[in-house]
Coordinates of C-alpha atoms in Angstrom, one line a residue:
X1 CA -24.9 14.2 58.7
X2 CA -23.1 17.3 56.7
X3 CA -25.1 19.8 56.3
X4 CA -22.8 21.2 53.4
X5 CA -25.4 19.4 50.8
X6 CA -26.1 21.8 48.1
X7 CA -30.1 20.4 49.4
X8 CA -31.5 20.0 52.0
X9 CA -35.0 18.4 49.9
X10 CA -34.9 16.8 46.8
X11 CA -38.4 15.7 45.5
X12 CA -37.7 12.8 43.3
X13 CA -41.2 11.3 40.6
X14 CA -41.9 15.0 40.5
X15 CA -43.2 15.0 36.4
X16 CA -46.5 12.6 37.7
X17 CA -49.2 12.8 39.0
X18 CA -48.7 13.0 42.9
X19 CA -44.8 14.5 42.4
X20 CA -47.0 16.8 40.8
X21 CA -48.6 17.8 43.4
X22 CA -45.8 17.7 46.1
X23 CA -43.5 19.5 44.0
X24 CA -46.9 22.1 44.6
X25 CA -46.6 22.2 48.1
X26 CA -43.8 22.9 49.2
X27 CA -44.2 25.3 46.3
X28 CA -46.7 26.5 49.4
X29 CA -44.7 26.1 52.3
X30 CA -41.6 25.3 52.6
X31 CA -40.2 28.5 52.5
X32 CA -37.9 30.6 51.4
X33 CA -34.6 29.4 53.2
X34 CA -35.0 25.8 52.0
X35 CA -33.1 25.2 49.7
X36 CA -34.9 21.7 47.4
X37 CA -35.1 20.8 44.3
X38 CA -37.0 18.5 41.4
X39 CA -35.3 15.4 39.7
X40 CA -36.7 13.0 37.2
X41 CA -35.9 12.7 33.2
X42 CA -37.2 14.3 31.4
X43 CA -36.1 17.8 31.5
X44 CA -38.9 19.1 28.8
X45 CA -41.5 17.7 31.7
X46 CA -39.5 18.5 34.9
X47 CA -39.7 22.4 33.4
X48 CA -43.1 22.8 33.0
X49 CA -43.7 21.6 36.5
X50 CA -41.6 24.4 37.7
X51 CA -43.5 26.3 35.6
X52 CA -46.9 25.6 37.4
X53 CA -45.3 26.2 40.8
X54 CA -44.3 29.7 39.4
X55 CA -40.4 29.2 41.3
X56 CA -38.7 29.6 37.9
X57 CA -35.6 29.4 39.3
X58 CA -35.7 26.0 40.6
X59 CA -33.6 23.7 40.2
X60 CA -33.8 20.3 37.7
X61 CA -31.8 17.4 38.8
X62 CA -31.2 14.6 35.6
X63 CA -32.4 11.7 38.0
X64 CA -33.2 8.3 36.6
X65 CA -34.8 4.7 38.2
X66 CA -32.9 2.6 35.4
X67 CA -29.8 4.4 35.7
X68 CA -27.8 3.3 39.7
X69 CA -25.5 6.8 39.0
X70 CA -27.7 9.3 39.0
X71 CA -29.6 8.5 41.4
X72 CA -25.7 8.1 43.7
X73 CA -25.0 11.8 42.7
X74 CA -28.5 12.3 43.2
X75 CA -28.8 11.0 47.3
X76 CA -25.6 12.7 47.5
X77 CA -25.9 15.8 47.9
X78 CA -28.8 16.5 49.2
X79 CA -30.0 16.2 52.7
X80 CA -33.6 14.3 52.2
X81 CA -34.6 12.9 49.1
X82 CA -38.9 12.3 49.2
X83 CA -39.7 9.9 46.9
X84 CA -43.4 8.8 43.4
X85 CA -42.5 7.0 41.3
X86 CA -43.0 3.7 42.0
X87 CA -45.0 1.0 41.8
X88 CA -41.5 0.9 44.2
X89 CA -41.1 -2.9 43.6
X90 CA -40.2 -2.2 40.8
X91 CA -38.0 1.2 40.0
X92 CA -37.7 1.2 43.9
X93 CA -34.2 0.0 45.2
X94 CA -31.5 1.6 43.7
X95 CA -32.9 5.0 45.8
X96 CA -32.8 3.5 48.8
X97 CA -29.7 2.1 47.8
X98 CA -28.6 5.7 47.2
X99 CA -29.4 6.9 50.4
X100 CA -28.8 4.2 52.7
X101 CA -24.4 4.3 51.5
X102 CA -25.4 8.2 51.4
X103 CA -26.3 9.2 55.3
X104 CA -28.9 10.6 53.3
X105 CA -32.7 10.9 55.0
X106 CA -36.0 9.3 52.8
X107 CA -39.0 8.8 52.1
X108 CA -41.8 7.0 50.0
X109 CA -45.1 7.0 49.6
X110 CA -45.0 3.5 48.5
X111 CA -47.6 0.4 50.3
X112 CA -47.0 -2.3 49.1
X113 CA -45.6 -4.3 52.2
X114 CA -42.8 -6.6 49.8
X115 CA -40.8 -3.6 49.1
X116 CA -40.9 -1.9 52.8
X117 CA -39.2 -5.3 54.0
X118 CA -36.9 -5.8 50.8
X119 CA -35.3 -2.8 51.7
X120 CA -34.8 -3.8 55.5
X121 CA -33.3 -6.5 54.5
X122 CA -30.9 -5.4 52.6
X123 CA -29.8 -1.6 53.4
X124 CA -31.5 -1.0 57.4
X125 CA -28.0 -2.3 58.6
X126 CA -26.3 -0.2 56.8
X127 CA -28.4 2.6 57.0
X128 CA -27.8 2.7 60.1
X129 CA -24.1 2.9 60.6
X130 CA -24.8 5.5 57.9
X131 CA -27.0 7.4 59.9
X132 CA -30.5 7.3 57.3
X133 CA -33.3 7.2 58.5
X134 CA -35.4 5.1 55.9
X135 CA -38.8 6.5 56.0
X136 CA -41.5 4.5 53.9
X137 CA -45.3 4.9 53.6
X138 CA -45.4 8.8 54.4
X139 CA -49.0 9.3 52.9
X140 CA -52.4 7.9 53.2
X141 CA -50.4 4.3 53.1
X142 CA -49.6 5.0 56.4
X143 CA -49.5 8.2 58.2
X144 CA -53.4 9.0 59.5
X145 CA -52.7 4.7 61.3
X146 CA -49.7 4.9 62.5
X147 CA -49.6 8.3 63.9
X148 CA -52.9 8.2 64.5
X149 CA -52.5 4.5 66.6
X150 CA -49.7 6.5 68.3
X151 CA -52.3 9.2 69.2
X152 CA -54.0 7.5 70.8
X153 CA -51.5 5.0 73.1
X154 CA -50.6 9.0 73.7
X155 CA -53.8 9.6 76.2
X156 CA -54.0 5.3 77.2
X157 CA -51.8 4.9 81.2
X158 CA -48.4 3.4 81.0
X159 CA -47.3 0.3 81.4
X160 CA -50.3 -1.4 81.1
X161 CA -51.2 -3.8 77.7
X162 CA -52.6 -2.1 75.3
X163 CA -55.3 -3.0 72.7
X164 CA -56.0 -0.6 69.8
X165 CA -58.4 -1.1 67.6
X166 CA -58.9 1.6 63.6
X167 CA -61.3 1.5 61.4
X168 CA -60.6 3.6 57.6
X169 CA -63.6 5.4 56.2
X170 CA -63.1 7.2 53.1
X171 CA -63.9 9.2 49.3
X172 CA -61.9 9.7 47.3
X173 CA -60.8 7.9 43.6
X174 CA -57.1 6.5 42.2
X175 CA -54.6 7.7 40.0
X176 CA -53.2 5.6 37.2
X177 CA -50.2 4.6 39.4
X178 CA -51.4 3.8 42.9
X179 CA -53.5 1.4 40.5
X180 CA -50.5 -0.1 38.9
X181 CA -48.9 -0.6 42.3
X182 CA -52.1 -2.4 44.2
X183 CA -52.4 -5.2 41.0
X184 CA -48.4 -5.8 40.8
X185 CA -48.7 -5.4 45.3
X186 CA -51.3 -7.7 45.3
X187 CA -50.7 -10.5 41.9
X188 CA -47.4 -10.8 43.8
X189 CA -48.1 -12.9 46.6
X190 CA -46.0 -15.8 47.0
X191 CA -42.6 -13.8 46.9
X192 CA -44.4 -10.4 49.9
X193 CA -45.1 -13.4 51.8
X194 CA -41.5 -14.3 51.2
X195 CA -40.1 -11.6 52.1
X196 CA -42.4 -11.4 55.0
X197 CA -40.8 -14.7 56.4
X198 CA -37.0 -13.4 56.1
X199 CA -37.5 -10.4 58.1
X200 CA -39.0 -12.2 60.9
X201 CA -36.2 -14.3 61.3
X202 CA -33.5 -11.4 60.7
X203 CA -36.1 -9.0 63.7
X204 CA -35.8 -12.0 65.8
X205 CA -32.1 -12.6 64.9
X206 CA -32.0 -10.0 66.6
X207 CA -34.4 -9.9 69.1
X208 CA -35.9 -6.2 67.6
X209 CA -39.3 -9.0 66.9
X210 CA -40.4 -8.7 70.5
X211 CA -43.5 -12.0 71.9
X212 CA -44.6 -9.7 73.4
X213 CA -45.7 -7.3 71.1
X214 CA -47.9 -8.5 68.1
X215 CA -50.7 -7.7 65.1
X216 CA -53.8 -9.7 65.5
X217 CA -56.1 -9.0 62.3
X218 CA -59.7 -7.3 62.5
X219 CA -63.1 -8.9 62.7
X220 CA -66.4 -8.5 60.5
X221 CA -68.9 -7.0 62.6
X222 CA -71.4 -4.1 63.0
X223 CA -69.1 -1.6 65.3
X224 CA -71.7 0.9 67.1
X225 CA -68.7 3.9 67.1
X226 CA -68.7 4.2 64.1
X227 CA -71.6 4.2 62.5
X228 CA -71.8 0.6 60.1
X229 CA -70.1 -2.1 59.7
X230 CA -66.0 -3.4 59.9
X231 CA -64.2 -5.3 57.6
X232 CA -60.9 -6.4 58.2
X233 CA -58.5 -4.6 56.3
X234 CA -55.1 -6.4 55.3
X235 CA -53.2 -3.2 54.2
X236 CA -49.1 -2.8 55.4
X237 CA -50.9 -0.3 57.4
X238 CA -51.1 -2.8 60.9
X239 CA -47.9 -3.9 60.0
X240 CA -46.6 -0.2 60.1
X241 CA -48.4 0.3 63.7
X242 CA -46.7 -3.2 65.0
X243 CA -43.2 -1.6 63.7
X244 CA -43.8 1.4 66.0
X245 CA -45.1 -1.0 68.8
X246 CA -42.0 -2.3 68.5
X247 CA -39.1 0.5 68.7
X248 CA -41.2 2.8 71.7
X249 CA -41.3 2.0 75.3
X250 CA -45.2 3.7 75.5
X251 CA -47.1 1.6 73.2
X252 CA -47.1 -0.8 76.9
X253 CA -46.0 -4.3 77.5
X254 CA -48.1 -6.1 75.2
X255 CA -49.8 -3.6 72.3
X256 CA -52.6 -5.3 70.2
X257 CA -53.8 -3.9 67.2
X258 CA -56.7 -4.6 64.2
X259 CA -57.7 -2.7 61.4
X260 CA -60.5 -2.4 59.4
X261 CA -62.3 -0.9 56.4
X262 CA -64.9 0.8 58.0
X263 CA -69.5 0.9 55.9
X264 CA -72.7 2.2 56.0
X265 CA -75.1 -0.4 54.7
X266 CA -73.5 -4.1 54.9
X267 CA -74.7 -4.9 51.5
X268 CA -71.8 -2.8 50.6
X269 CA -69.4 -4.6 52.7
X270 CA -70.7 -7.7 50.8
X271 CA -69.8 -6.1 47.2
X272 CA -66.4 -4.7 48.3
X273 CA -65.1 -7.9 49.7
X274 CA -66.3 -10.7 46.6
X275 CA -64.6 -6.7 44.8
X276 CA -61.4 -7.1 46.6
X277 CA -61.3 -11.3 46.4
X278 CA -61.9 -11.0 42.1
X279 CA -59.1 -8.6 41.6
X280 CA -56.8 -10.6 43.4
X281 CA -57.8 -13.6 41.7
X282 CA -57.6 -11.8 38.7
X283 CA -53.9 -11.0 39.5
X284 CA -53.1 -13.6 40.2
X285 CA -53.8 -14.5 35.8
X286 CA -51.2 -13.3 33.8
X287 CA -53.3 -12.4 31.1
X288 CA -55.8 -10.5 33.2
X289 CA -53.6 -8.6 35.3
X290 CA -52.2 -7.3 31.9
X291 CA -55.7 -6.2 30.9
X292 CA -56.0 -4.4 34.6
X293 CA -52.6 -2.4 34.5
X294 CA -53.2 -1.9 30.4
X295 CA -56.5 -0.1 31.8
X296 CA -54.9 2.6 33.9
X297 CA -53.0 5.2 33.1
X298 CA -50.3 5.9 35.2
X299 CA -49.4 9.5 35.2
X300 CA -53.9 10.1 34.8
X301 CA -55.6 10.9 38.2
X302 CA -58.3 13.0 40.0
X303 CA -59.7 16.4 39.3
X304 CA -59.4 19.4 41.4
X305 CA -63.2 19.1 41.7
X306 CA -63.2 15.0 42.5
X307 CA -59.9 15.7 45.2
X308 CA -62.2 18.5 46.6
X309 CA -65.3 16.6 47.1
X310 CA -62.8 13.6 48.8
X311 CA -62.4 13.2 52.8
X312 CA -61.5 10.5 55.1
X313 CA -61.5 9.7 58.4
X314 CA -59.5 7.2 60.5
X315 CA -60.9 6.1 63.7
X316 CA -59.3 5.2 66.5
X317 CA -61.0 3.2 69.9
X318 CA -57.5 2.8 72.6
X319 CA -58.4 0.5 76.1
X320 CA -56.1 -0.6 79.0
X321 CA -55.3 0.1 82.3
X322 CA -59.7 0.5 82.8
X323 CA -59.2 3.0 80.3
X324 CA -61.2 4.0 77.1
X325 CA -60.7 6.4 74.1
X326 CA -62.1 7.0 70.9
X327 CA -60.0 9.6 68.5
X328 CA -60.2 10.8 65.8
X329 CA -57.6 11.7 62.4
X330 CA -59.6 13.5 59.3
X331 CA -58.7 15.1 56.6
X332 CA -59.2 16.4 53.1
X333 CA -58.9 13.7 49.2
X334 CA -56.8 11.5 50.9
X335 CA -55.1 9.6 48.0
X336 CA -53.4 12.4 46.1
X337 CA -53.6 15.9 47.8
X338 CA -53.8 14.7 52.1
X339 CA -50.9 12.3 50.3
X340 CA -48.9 14.8 48.7
X341 CA -49.1 16.7 52.2
X342 CA -47.8 14.4 54.7
X343 CA -44.9 13.3 51.9
X344 CA -44.2 16.9 51.7
X345 CA -44.0 17.6 55.6
X346 CA -42.7 14.8 55.9
X347 CA -40.0 15.7 54.2
X348 CA -39.8 19.3 55.4
X349 CA -40.0 17.7 58.3
X350 CA -36.1 14.8 58.1
X351 CA -34.8 17.9 56.9
X352 CA -35.9 20.9 59.7
X353 CA -36.7 19.1 62.4
X354 CA -35.2 18.5 66.1
X355 CA -35.8 13.7 65.5
X356 CA -34.4 11.3 67.3
X357 CA -31.1 9.8 67.0
X358 CA -32.0 7.2 65.5
X359 CA -31.2 5.3 62.3
X360 CA -32.6 2.5 59.6
X361 CA -35.4 1.1 58.0
X362 CA -38.7 3.0 60.9
X363 CA -41.5 4.1 61.2
X364 CA -43.2 7.6 60.7
X365 CA -43.9 7.4 64.8
X366 CA -40.8 5.6 65.3
X367 CA -38.5 8.5 63.3
X368 CA -41.5 12.0 63.6
X369 CA -43.5 10.8 65.9
X370 CA -45.3 14.1 67.7
X371 CA -43.0 16.5 65.6
X372 CA -44.6 15.3 62.8
X373 CA -48.1 15.3 64.7
X374 CA -48.0 18.6 65.1
X375 CA -46.4 19.6 61.1
X376 CA -49.9 17.9 59.6
X377 CA -51.9 19.9 62.5
X378 CA -50.7 22.7 61.7
X379 CA -51.0 21.6 57.8
X380 CA -55.3 20.7 58.4
X381 CA -54.8 17.2 58.8
X382 CA -57.4 17.0 62.8
X383 CA -56.0 15.0 65.6
X384 CA -58.6 14.2 67.7
X385 CA -59.9 12.7 70.9
X386 CA -63.8 12.4 70.9
X387 CA -64.0 10.6 74.0
X388 CA -62.0 9.5 77.3
X389 CA -63.4 7.0 80.2
X390 CA -61.0 9.2 82.2
X391 CA -61.6 12.6 82.3

């Protein structure tokens, strides 16, 4: 990547709720040598964010999802573009295309499977040629799960079949933008399945989808080592873990991953399952979907005190070669404080660290791996081995 670009990092969407938190994080942690800028369509709002983070000389760039030329311009000026502008399936592709064309590394916080698959179909090959790393899901979707599985695999024997199960526990609140993205993703079940099928066919044709590496759905039931009940969790996270496993030999000749939500009490588990089912049904009905979307205001989110009380823990059980390990990834507010931290550190990692010579659409484990884990640990997110049968 050319070193003479004006900016190491451009943060697009800094006037949104999570974008502003990411700007605050970079302001505290980027260091004086980093050349970075904020980008968005409303200069007055950008100036307000700049004032809020106390960097009056920070450059402000114009960029608008309805103006592809403006996105091409910020991609050409940056070594890394990090974006919080969603729903990504509606607004994300022009920036991905611009970064793929310019050989610019890209990071987002999407949790939308359809968007990730469509970007692979349309832009992976070109990004591979230009040297761009396109890294989706650099927030709570899916950093703790992808890097947590990667960390767990690293505690297990090499060259043998491995099984890893993840169990997510969290306390937090959703912003309006997150709610919009979730409802949109659920409502597009047919389009999501179609994109997944096309991607799978491309991967099979290229030999990238190894039959011996597979993902399986979690199974409901009581789980002793998380102290409660586990429900299958059909998010983007297990897909990301499986893609890391297909790309990295360390996951062994045969790899299975199961992904769950863990709750303390059975009635809560049953209530959550019913609630998700009802939401999925309502999202398919246009009037009900419109009502759900109007209920949440993009740009709004939980306050400082509520975020301070929020937390997450993801427990992993790893099995293979006669070994059994239990690990944990844990941190604070998952949806906002820690997501801003994860995106900020991902952008810093892509911009400044010595990373594997890989390109195209990549997962965090493949693109950054140990370097990003080290950054997150230094930033306060813990990666811990709770038990290890070999010791």
